[in-house]
Coordinates of C-alpha atoms and ligand atoms in Angstrom, one line a residue:
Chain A
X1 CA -7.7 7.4 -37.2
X2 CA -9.8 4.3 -37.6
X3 CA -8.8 3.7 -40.8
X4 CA -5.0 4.4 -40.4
X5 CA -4.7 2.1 -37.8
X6 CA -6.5 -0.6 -40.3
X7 CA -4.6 0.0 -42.9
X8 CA -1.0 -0.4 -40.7
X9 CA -2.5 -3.5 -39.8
X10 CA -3.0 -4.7 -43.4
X11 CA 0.4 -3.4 -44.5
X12 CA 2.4 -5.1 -41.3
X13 CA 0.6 -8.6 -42.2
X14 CA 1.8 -8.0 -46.0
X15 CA 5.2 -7.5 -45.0
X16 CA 5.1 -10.8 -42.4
X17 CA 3.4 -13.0 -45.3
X18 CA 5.3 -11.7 -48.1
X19 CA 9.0 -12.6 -45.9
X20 CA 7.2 -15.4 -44.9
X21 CA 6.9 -16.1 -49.2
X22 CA 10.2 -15.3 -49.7
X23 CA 11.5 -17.4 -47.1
X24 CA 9.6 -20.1 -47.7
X25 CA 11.0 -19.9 -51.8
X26 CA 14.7 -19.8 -50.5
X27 CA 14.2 -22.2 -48.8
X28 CA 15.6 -21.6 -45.4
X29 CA 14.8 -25.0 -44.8
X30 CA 13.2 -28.5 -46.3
X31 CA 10.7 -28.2 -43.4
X32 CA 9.8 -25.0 -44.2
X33 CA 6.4 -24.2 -46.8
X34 CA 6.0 -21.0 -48.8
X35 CA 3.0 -18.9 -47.4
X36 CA 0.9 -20.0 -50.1
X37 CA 1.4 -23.7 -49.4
X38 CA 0.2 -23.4 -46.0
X39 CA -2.6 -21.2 -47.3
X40 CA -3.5 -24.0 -49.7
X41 CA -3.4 -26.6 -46.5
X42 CA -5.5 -24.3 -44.8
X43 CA -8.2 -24.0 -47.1
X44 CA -8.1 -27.9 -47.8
X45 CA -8.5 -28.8 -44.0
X46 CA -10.9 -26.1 -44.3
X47 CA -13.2 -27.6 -47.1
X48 CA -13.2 -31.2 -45.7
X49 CA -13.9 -30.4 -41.8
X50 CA -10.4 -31.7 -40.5
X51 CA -10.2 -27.7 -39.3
X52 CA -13.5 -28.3 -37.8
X53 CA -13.1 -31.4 -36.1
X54 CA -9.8 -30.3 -34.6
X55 CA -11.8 -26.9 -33.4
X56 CA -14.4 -29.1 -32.1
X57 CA -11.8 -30.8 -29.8
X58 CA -9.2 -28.0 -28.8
X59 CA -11.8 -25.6 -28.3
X60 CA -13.3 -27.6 -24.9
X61 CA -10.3 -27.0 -23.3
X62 CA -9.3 -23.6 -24.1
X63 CA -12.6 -22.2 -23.6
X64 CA -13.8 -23.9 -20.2
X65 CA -10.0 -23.4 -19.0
X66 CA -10.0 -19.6 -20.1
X67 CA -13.9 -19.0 -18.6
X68 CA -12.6 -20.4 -15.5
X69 CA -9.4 -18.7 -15.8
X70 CA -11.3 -15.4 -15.9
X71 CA -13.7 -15.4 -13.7
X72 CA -12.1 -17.4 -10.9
X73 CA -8.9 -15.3 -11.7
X74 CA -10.9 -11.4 -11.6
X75 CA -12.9 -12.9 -8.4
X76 CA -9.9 -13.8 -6.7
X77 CA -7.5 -10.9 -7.6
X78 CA -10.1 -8.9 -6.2
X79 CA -10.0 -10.4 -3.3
X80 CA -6.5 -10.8 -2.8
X81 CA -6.3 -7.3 -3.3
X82 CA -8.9 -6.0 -0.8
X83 CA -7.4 -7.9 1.8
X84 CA -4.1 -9.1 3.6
X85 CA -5.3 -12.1 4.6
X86 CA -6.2 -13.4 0.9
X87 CA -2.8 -11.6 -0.2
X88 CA -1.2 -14.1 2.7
X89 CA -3.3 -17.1 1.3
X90 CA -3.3 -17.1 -2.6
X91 CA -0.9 -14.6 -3.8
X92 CA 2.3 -17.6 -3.3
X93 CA 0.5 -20.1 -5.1
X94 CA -0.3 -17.9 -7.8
X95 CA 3.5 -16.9 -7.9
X96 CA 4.9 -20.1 -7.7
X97 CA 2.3 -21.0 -10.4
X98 CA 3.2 -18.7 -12.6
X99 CA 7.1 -19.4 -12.1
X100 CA 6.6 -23.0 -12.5
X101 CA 8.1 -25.0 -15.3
X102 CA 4.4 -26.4 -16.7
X103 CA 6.2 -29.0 -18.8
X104 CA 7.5 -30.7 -15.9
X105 CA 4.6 -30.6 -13.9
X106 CA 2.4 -32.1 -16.6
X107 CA 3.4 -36.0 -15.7
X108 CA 2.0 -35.3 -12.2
X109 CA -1.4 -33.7 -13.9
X110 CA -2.0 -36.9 -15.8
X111 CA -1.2 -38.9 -12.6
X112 CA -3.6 -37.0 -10.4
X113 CA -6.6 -36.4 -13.3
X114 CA -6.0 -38.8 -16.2
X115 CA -5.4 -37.9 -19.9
X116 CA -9.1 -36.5 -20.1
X117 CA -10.6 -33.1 -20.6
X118 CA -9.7 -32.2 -16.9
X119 CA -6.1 -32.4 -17.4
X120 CA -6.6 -30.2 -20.1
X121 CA -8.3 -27.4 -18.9
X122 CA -5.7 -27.4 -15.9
X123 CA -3.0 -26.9 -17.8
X124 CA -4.5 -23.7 -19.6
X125 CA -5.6 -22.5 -16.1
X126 CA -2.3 -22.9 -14.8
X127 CA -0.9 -20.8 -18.1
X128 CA -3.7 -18.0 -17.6
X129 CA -4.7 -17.5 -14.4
X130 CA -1.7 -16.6 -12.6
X131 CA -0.8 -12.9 -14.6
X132 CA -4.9 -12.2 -14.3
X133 CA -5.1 -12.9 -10.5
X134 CA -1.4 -10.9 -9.6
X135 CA -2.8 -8.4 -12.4
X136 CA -6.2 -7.6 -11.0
X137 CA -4.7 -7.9 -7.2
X138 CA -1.9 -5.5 -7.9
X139 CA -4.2 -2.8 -9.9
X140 CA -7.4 -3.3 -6.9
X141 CA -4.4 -2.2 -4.5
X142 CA -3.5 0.5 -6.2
X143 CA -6.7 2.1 -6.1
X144 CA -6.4 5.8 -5.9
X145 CA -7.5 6.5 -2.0
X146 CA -9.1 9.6 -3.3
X147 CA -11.6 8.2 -5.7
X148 CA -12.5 5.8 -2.7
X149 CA -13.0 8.4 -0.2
X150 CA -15.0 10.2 -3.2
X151 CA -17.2 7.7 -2.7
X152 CA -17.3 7.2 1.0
X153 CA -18.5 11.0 1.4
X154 CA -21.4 10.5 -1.4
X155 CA -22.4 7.6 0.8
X156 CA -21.2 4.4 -0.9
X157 CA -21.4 1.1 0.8
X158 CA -18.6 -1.2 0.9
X159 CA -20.3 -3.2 -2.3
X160 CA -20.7 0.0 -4.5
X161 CA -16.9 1.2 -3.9
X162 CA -15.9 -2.6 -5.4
X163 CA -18.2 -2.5 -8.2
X164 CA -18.3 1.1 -9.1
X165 CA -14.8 2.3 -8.0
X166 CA -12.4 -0.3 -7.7
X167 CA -13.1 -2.5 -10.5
X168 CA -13.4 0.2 -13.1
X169 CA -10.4 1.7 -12.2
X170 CA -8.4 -1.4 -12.0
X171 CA -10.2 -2.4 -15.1
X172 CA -7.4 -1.1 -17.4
X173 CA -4.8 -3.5 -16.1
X174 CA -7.2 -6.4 -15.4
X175 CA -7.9 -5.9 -19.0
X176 CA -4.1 -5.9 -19.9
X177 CA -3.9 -9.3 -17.6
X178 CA -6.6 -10.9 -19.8
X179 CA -5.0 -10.4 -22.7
X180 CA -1.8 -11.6 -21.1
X181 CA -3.6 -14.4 -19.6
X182 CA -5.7 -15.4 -22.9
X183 CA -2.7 -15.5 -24.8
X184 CA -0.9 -18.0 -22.4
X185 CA -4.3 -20.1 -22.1
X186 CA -4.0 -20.4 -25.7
X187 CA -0.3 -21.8 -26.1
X188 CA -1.5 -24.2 -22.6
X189 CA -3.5 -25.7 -25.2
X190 CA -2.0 -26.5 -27.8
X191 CA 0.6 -27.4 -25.2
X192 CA -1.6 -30.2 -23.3
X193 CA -2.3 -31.2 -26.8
X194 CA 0.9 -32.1 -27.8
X195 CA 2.0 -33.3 -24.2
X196 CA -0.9 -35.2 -23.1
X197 CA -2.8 -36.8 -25.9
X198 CA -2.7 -35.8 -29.0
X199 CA -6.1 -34.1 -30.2
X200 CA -8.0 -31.8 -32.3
X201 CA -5.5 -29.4 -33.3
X202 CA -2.4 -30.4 -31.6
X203 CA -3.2 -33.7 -33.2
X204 CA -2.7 -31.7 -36.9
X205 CA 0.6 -30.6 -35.7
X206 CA 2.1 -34.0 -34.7
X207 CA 0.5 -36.2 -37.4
X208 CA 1.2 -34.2 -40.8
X209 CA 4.7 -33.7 -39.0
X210 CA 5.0 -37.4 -38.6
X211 CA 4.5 -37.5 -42.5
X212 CA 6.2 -34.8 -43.5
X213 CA 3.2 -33.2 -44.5
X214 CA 4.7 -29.5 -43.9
X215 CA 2.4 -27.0 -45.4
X216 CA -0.5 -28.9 -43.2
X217 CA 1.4 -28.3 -40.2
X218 CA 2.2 -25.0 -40.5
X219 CA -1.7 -24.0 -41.5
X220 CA -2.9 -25.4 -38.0
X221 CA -0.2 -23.4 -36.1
X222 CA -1.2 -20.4 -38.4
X223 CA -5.3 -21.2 -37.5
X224 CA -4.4 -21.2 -33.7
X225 CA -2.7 -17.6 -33.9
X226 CA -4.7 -15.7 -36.1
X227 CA -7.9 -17.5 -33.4
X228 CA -5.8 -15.9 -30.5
X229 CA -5.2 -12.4 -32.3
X230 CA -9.0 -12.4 -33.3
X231 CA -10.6 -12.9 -30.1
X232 CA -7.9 -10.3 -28.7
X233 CA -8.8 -7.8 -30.5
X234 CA -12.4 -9.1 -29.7
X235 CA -11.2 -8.2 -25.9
X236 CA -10.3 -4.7 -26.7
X237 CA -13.1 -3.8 -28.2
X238 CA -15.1 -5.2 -25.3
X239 CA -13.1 -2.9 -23.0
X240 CA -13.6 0.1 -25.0
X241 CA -17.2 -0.6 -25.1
X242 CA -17.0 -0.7 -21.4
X243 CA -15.0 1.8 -19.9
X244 CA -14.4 4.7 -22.9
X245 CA -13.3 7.3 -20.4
X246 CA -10.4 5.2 -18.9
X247 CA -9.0 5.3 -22.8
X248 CA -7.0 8.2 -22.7
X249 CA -5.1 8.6 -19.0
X250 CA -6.7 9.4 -15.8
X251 CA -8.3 12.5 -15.0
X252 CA -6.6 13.4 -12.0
X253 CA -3.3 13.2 -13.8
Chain B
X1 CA 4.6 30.7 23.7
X2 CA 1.9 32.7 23.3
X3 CA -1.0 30.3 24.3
X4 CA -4.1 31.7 22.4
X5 CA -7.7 31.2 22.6
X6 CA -9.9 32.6 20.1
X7 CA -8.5 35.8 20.4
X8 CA -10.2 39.5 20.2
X9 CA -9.7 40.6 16.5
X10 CA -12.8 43.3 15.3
X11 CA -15.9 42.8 16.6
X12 CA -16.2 38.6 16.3
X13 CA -16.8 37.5 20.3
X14 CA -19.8 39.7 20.2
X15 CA -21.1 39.1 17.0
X16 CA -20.5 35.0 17.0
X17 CA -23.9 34.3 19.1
X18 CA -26.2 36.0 17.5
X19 CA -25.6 33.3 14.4
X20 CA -27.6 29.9 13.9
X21 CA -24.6 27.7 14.1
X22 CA -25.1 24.6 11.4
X23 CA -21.7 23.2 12.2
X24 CA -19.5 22.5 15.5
X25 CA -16.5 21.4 16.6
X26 CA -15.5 20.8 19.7
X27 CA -12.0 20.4 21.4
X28 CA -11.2 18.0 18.4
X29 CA -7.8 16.3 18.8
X30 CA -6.4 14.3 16.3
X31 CA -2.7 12.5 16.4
X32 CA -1.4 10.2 13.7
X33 CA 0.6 7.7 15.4
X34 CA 2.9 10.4 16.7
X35 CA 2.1 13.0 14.8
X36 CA -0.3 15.6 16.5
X37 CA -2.3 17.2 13.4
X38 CA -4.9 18.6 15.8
X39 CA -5.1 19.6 19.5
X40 CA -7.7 20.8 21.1
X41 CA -9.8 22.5 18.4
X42 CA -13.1 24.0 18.8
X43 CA -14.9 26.0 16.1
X44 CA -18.4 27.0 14.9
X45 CA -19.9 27.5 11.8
X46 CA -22.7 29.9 11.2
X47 CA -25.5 28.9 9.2
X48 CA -26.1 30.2 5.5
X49 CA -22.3 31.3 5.8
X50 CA -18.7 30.9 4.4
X51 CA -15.9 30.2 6.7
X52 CA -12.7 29.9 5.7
X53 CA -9.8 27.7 7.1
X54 CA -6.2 29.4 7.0
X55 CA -3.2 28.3 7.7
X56 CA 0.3 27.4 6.7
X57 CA 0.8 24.1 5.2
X58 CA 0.7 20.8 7.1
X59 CA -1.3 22.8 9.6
X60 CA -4.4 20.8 9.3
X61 CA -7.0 21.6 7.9
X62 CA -7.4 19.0 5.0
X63 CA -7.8 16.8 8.5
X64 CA -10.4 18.8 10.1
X65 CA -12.1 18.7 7.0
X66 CA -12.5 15.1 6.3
X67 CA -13.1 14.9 9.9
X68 CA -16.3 17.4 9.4
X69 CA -16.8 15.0 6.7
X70 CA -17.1 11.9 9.0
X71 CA -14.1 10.6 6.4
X72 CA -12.2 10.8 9.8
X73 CA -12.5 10.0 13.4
X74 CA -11.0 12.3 15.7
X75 CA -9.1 10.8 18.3
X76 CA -10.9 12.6 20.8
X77 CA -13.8 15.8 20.4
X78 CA -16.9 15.8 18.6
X79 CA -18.5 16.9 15.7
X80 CA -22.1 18.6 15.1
X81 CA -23.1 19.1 12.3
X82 CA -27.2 20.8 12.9
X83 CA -26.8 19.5 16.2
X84 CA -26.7 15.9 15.3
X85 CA -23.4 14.1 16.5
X86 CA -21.1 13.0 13.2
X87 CA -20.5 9.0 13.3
X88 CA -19.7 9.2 9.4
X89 CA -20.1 10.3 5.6
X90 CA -23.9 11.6 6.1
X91 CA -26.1 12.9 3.5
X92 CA -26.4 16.0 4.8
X93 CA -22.5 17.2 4.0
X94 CA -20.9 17.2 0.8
X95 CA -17.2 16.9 -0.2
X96 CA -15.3 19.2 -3.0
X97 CA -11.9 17.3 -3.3
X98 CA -8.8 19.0 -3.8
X99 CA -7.9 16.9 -6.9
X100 CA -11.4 16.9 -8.0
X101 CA -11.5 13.3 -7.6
X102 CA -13.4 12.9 -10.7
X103 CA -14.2 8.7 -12.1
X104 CA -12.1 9.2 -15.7
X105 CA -14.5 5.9 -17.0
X106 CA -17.7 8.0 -16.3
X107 CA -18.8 11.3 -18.4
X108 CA -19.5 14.5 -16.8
X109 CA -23.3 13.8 -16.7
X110 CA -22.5 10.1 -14.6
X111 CA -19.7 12.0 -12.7
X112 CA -22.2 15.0 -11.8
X113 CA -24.9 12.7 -11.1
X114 CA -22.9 10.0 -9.0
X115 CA -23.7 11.0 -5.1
X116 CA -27.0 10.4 -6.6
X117 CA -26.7 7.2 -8.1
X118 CA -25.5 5.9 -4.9
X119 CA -28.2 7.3 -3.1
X120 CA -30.7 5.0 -5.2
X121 CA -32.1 7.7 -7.3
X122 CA -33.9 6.5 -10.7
X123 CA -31.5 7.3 -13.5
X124 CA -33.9 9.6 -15.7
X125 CA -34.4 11.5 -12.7
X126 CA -30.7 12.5 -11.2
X127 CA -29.5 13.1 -14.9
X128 CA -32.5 15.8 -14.9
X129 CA -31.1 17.0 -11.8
X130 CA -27.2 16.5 -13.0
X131 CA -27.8 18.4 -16.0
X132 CA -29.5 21.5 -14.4
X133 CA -26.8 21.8 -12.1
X134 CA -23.9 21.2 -14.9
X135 CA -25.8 24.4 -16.8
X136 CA -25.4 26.3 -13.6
X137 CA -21.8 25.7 -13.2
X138 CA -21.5 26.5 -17.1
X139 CA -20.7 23.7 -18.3
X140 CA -23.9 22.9 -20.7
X141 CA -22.9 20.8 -23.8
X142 CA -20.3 19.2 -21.9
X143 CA -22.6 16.7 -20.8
X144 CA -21.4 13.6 -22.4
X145 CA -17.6 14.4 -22.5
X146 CA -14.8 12.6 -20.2
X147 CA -12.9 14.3 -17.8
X148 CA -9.5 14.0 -19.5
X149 CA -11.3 15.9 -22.0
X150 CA -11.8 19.4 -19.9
X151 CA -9.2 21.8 -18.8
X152 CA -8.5 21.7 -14.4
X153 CA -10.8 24.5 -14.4
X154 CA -13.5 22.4 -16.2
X155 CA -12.7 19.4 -14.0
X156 CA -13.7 21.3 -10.7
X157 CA -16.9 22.1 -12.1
X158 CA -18.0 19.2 -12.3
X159 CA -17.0 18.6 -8.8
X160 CA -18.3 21.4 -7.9
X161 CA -21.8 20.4 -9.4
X162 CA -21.7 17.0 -7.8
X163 CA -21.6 18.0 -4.7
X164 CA -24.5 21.0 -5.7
X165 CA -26.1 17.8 -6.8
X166 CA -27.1 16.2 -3.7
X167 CA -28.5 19.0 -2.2
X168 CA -26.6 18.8 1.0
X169 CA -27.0 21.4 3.7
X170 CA -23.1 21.7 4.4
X171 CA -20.1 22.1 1.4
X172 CA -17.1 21.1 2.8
X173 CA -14.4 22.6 0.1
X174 CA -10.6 21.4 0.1
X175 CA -8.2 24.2 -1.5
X176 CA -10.9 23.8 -4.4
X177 CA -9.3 26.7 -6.7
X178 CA -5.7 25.7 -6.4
X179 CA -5.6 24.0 -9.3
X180 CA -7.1 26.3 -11.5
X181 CA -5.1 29.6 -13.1
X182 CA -5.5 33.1 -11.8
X183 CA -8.3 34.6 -13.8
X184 CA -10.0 31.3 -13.6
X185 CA -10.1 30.9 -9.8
X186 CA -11.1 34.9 -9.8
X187 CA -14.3 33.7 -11.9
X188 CA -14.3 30.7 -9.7
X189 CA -14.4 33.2 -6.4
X190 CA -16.9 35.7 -7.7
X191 CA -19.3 32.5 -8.6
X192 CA -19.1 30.9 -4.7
X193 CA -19.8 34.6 -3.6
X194 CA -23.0 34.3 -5.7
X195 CA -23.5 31.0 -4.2
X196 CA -23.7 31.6 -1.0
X197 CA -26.0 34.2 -1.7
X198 CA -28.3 32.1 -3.1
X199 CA -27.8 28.6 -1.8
X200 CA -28.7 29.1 1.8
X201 CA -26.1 26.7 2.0
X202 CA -22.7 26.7 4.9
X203 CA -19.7 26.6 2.9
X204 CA -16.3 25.7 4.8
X205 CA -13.7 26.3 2.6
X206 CA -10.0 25.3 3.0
X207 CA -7.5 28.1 1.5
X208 CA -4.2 29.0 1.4
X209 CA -4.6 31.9 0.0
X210 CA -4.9 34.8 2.3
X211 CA -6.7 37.3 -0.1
X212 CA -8.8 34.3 -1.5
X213 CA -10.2 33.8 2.1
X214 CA -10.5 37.4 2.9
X215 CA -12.2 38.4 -0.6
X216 CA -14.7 35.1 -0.6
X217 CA -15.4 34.8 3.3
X218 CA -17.6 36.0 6.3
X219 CA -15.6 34.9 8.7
X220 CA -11.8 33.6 8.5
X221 CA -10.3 31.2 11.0
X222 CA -6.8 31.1 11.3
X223 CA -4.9 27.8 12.2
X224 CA -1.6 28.1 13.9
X225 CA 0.9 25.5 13.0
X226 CA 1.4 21.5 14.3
X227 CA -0.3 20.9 16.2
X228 CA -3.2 23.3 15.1
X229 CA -6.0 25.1 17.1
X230 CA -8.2 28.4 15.7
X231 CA -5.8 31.3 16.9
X232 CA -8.3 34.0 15.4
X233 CA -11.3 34.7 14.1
X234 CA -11.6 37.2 11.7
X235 CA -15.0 38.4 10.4
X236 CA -14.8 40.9 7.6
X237 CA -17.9 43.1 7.6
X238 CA -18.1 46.1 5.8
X239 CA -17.1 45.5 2.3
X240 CA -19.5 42.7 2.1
X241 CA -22.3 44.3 0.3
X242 CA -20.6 46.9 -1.9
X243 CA -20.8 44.3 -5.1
X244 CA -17.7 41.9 -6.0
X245 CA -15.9 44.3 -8.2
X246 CA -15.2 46.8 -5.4
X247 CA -13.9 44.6 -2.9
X248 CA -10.2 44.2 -4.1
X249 CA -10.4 47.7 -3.7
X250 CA -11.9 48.3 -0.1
X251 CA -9.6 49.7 2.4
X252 CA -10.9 47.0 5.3
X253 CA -10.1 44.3 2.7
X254 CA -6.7 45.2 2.5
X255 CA -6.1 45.8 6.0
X256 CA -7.2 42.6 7.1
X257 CA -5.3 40.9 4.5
X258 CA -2.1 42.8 5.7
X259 CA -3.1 42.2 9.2
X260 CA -3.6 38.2 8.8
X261 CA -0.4 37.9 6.7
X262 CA 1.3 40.4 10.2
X263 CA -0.3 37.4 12.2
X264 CA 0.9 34.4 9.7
X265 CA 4.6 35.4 8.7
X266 CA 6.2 34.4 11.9
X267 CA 5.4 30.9 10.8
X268 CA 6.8 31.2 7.6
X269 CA 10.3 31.6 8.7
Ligands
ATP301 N1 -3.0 9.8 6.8 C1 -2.0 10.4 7.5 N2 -1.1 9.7 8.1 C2 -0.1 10.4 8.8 N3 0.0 11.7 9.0 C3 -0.9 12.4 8.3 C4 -2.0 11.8 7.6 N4 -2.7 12.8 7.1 C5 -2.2 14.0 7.5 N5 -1.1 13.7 8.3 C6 -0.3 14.8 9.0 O1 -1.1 15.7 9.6 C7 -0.7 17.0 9.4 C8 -1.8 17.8 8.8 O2 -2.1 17.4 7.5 P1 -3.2 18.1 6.6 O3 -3.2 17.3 5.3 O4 -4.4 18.2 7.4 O5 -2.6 19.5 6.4 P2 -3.1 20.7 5.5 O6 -3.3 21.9 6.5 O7 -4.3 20.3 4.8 O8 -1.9 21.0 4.6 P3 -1.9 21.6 3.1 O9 -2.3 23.0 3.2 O10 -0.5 21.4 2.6 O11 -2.9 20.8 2.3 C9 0.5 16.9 8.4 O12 1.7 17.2 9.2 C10 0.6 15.5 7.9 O13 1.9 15.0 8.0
MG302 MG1 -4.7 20.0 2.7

């Protein structure tokens, strides 16, 4: 099992990187390396520290704004789905959040909070949070009453039904908003980094395409999504580690 | 309309005092908005004993139940339960859900062992206690699987156990074997008889089966329909003792089943 599953994943990225190749030989375009050539770029920025550097300084943003973005986003999902009131309170801004065009609403960012970190970390939370709050909210309410009264006839208190009921069985949609949410709080970086001021790796991207330095350019978007893919897969296995049973269906089904 | 008390069926009105009573319930009412579920119901439960609630569906009994259970209030009536007044969920009831109502994250050992884990009991010590009580069920060596890994008749067997688990003096059982196939829930009904044997414990016991609650009971309440109050007690007597193979075939078994189904029918139609 294991092993098939690695081995489809081997085979898919061959197939991606060897189009990729071909496409790149073609060439479907002047702005458009071979595989290799951004591999090369890759290793190059890799060897002298640019990679590092630019890690160093997208990396602030993405993580605080994706810690927040968790935490703060489970918290309040929870709560929002628990109760009407909270639903009444956050669930609009969350939606309108989520709706919002974040490109035009950057200007007002940088007028409230300056070009600094803070900016930064907004906009990932504004890409993230919203599908892990509505996610986590939505899967809380849709608690299956009979588990919860389970618990309420073995004596739980309010606390252990959260904790030991409701979270765990919301968990596999909270889980499938994370990954939604992480993947968003990723491109909300490299976004603010290429709307705000130009750093770490967003910097990469607009400088070696200022010089027509291709390869370079495509090697730092290629770093950014095989970073996102790696820690989602990171994610997974956290969640299997967790909660094996909720795997395969539920058991009332 | 014919407005019935507990009526005269056998030898009950007699026979009903000269039982410890564990559980009571008395003129329990119960509307949902304007639905009446239950009006007026009073019913006793003999320690050590098995009664059975039957009834057509939507009658119910899945209400009184979780009412029992304290899961309810009643809009009006009260609850005893050793004659301590019911407020809520207490220790000394447990619950066997319909749909098991197992937690598909947790394996049968943390499923089993759950009412105690909420109770605050060390973890070494209520898996000791899970695991005795998932042998006696027969489920040894199943300790460490997940529910969506055992069969429907697996799955209530580990309800079953958790609510053996916490040693509670009541078992308050929701249609527990309708899940479960034929020869399965026979197993299953020769097993509770065995339990109660053994358990000193008071079983009430939900059923819609009419043989089911004559074969496995000592005494058989029968709910009319909406809204619902006992319309007789039946308490099977003689067959009780002649060993679970011959009862299927005792001649008071089957007239009491043919007389409850005589009393049902015109509800059916
Ligand atoms: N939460 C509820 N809200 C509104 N009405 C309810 C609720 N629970 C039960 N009822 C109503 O009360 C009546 C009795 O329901 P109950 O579930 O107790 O029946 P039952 O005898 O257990 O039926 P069954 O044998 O089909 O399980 C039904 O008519 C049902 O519509
Ligand atoms: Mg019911």
């Amino acid at each position: 099992m294991m092993n098939r599953s690695l081995s489809l994943k081997v085979l898919s990225a061959v197939i991606l990187f060897g189009a990729w190749e071909i496409a790149g030989h073609i060439p479907v375009s002047f702005a458009f390396p071979t595989f290799m050539e951004s591999m090369g770029a890759l290793m190059r920025m890799m060897g002298d520290g640019t990679m590092l550097d630019a890690y160093a300084e997208t990396l602030k943003p993405l993580a605080v704004g994706i810690a927040i973005s968790a935490v703060l986003g489970i918290a309040i999902g929870v709560w929002v789905g628990l109760s009407r009131f909270f639903d009444w309170l956050f669930s609009p801004i969350f939606i309108v959040m989520q709706a919002a065009p974040l490109a035009a609403l950057i200007p007002l960012l940088i007028l409230a909070y300056g070009i600094g970190l803070t900016s930064k970390v907004l906009v990932v939370c504004i890409m993230a949070m919203p599908v892990i709050v509505l996610n986590t909210a939505g899967a809380v309410r849709n608690t299956p009453d009979s588990i919860k009264e389970m618990g309420r006839s073995y004596l739980a208190t309010d606390l252990d039904i959260i904790l030991k009921i409701i979270i765990p069985a919301a968990s596999p949609v909270i889980f499938a908003g994370l990954r939604l949410g992480i993947s968003a709080g990723f491109i909300g970086a490299i976004l603010a980094e290429l709307k705000i001021t130009p750093t770490g790796v967003g910097d990469i991207i607009t400088y070696s395409r200022s010089i027509a330095d291709y390869p370079s350019m495509y090697a730092a978007i290629f770093s950014i999504i095989l970073l996102a893919v790696l820690f989602l897969n990171l994610l997974e296995r956290v969640e299997a580690a967790l909660f094996k049973g909720n795997q395969r269906g539920y058991a009332s089904d | 309309m014919p407005q019935t008390s507990a009526a005269e069926t056998g030898t009950d009105a007699t026979e009903d005092t000269a039982f410890e009573i564990a559980v009571s319930t008395r003129n329990i009412s119960k509307n949902f908005g304007d639905v009446e579920a239950l009006n007026d119901l009073s019913l006793e439960f003999p320690l050590g004993q098995l009664t059975s609630l039957l009834g057509p569906s939507g009658c119910g009994k899945t209400t009184l139940l979780k009412i029992i259970a304290g899961l309810l209030e009643p809009t009006s009536g009260e609850v005893e339960v050793n004659g301590q007044k019911v407020t809520g969920p207490g220790p000394d009831r447990a619950f066997v859900f319909q749909d098991f109502a197992l937690l598909p994250w947790a394996s049968v050992i943390r499923n089993v062992a759950f009412g105690l884990e909420l109770r605050g009991v060390a973890r070494s010590e209520r898996e000791a206690v899970a695991e005795s009580y998932i042998k006696q069920v027969g489920l040894a060596g199943f300790e460490n699987a997940y529910p969506h890994e055992l069969s429907g008749g697996m799955r209530q067997r580990v309800g079953l156990a958790r609510a053996l688990a916490v040693d509670a003096e009541v078992l308050l059982m929701d249609e527990p074997f309708s899940a479960v196939d034929e020869q399965t829930r026979r197993k299953f009904q020769e097993d509770l008889l065995g339990l109660v044997q053994d358990q000193k414990k008071t079983f009430i016991f939900v059923t819609h089966s009419i043989e089911e609650a004559v074969y496995v009971s000592d005494q058989v309440a029968i709910l009319l329909p909406r809204p619902s109050r006992v319309s007789e007690i039946i308490r099977p007597s003689s067959f009780r003792g002649k060993g679970v193979d011959n009862i299927r075939r005792d001649p008071e078994y089957l007239d009491i089943v043919d007389e409850i189904w005589t009393s049902l029918r015109r509800y059916v139609e």
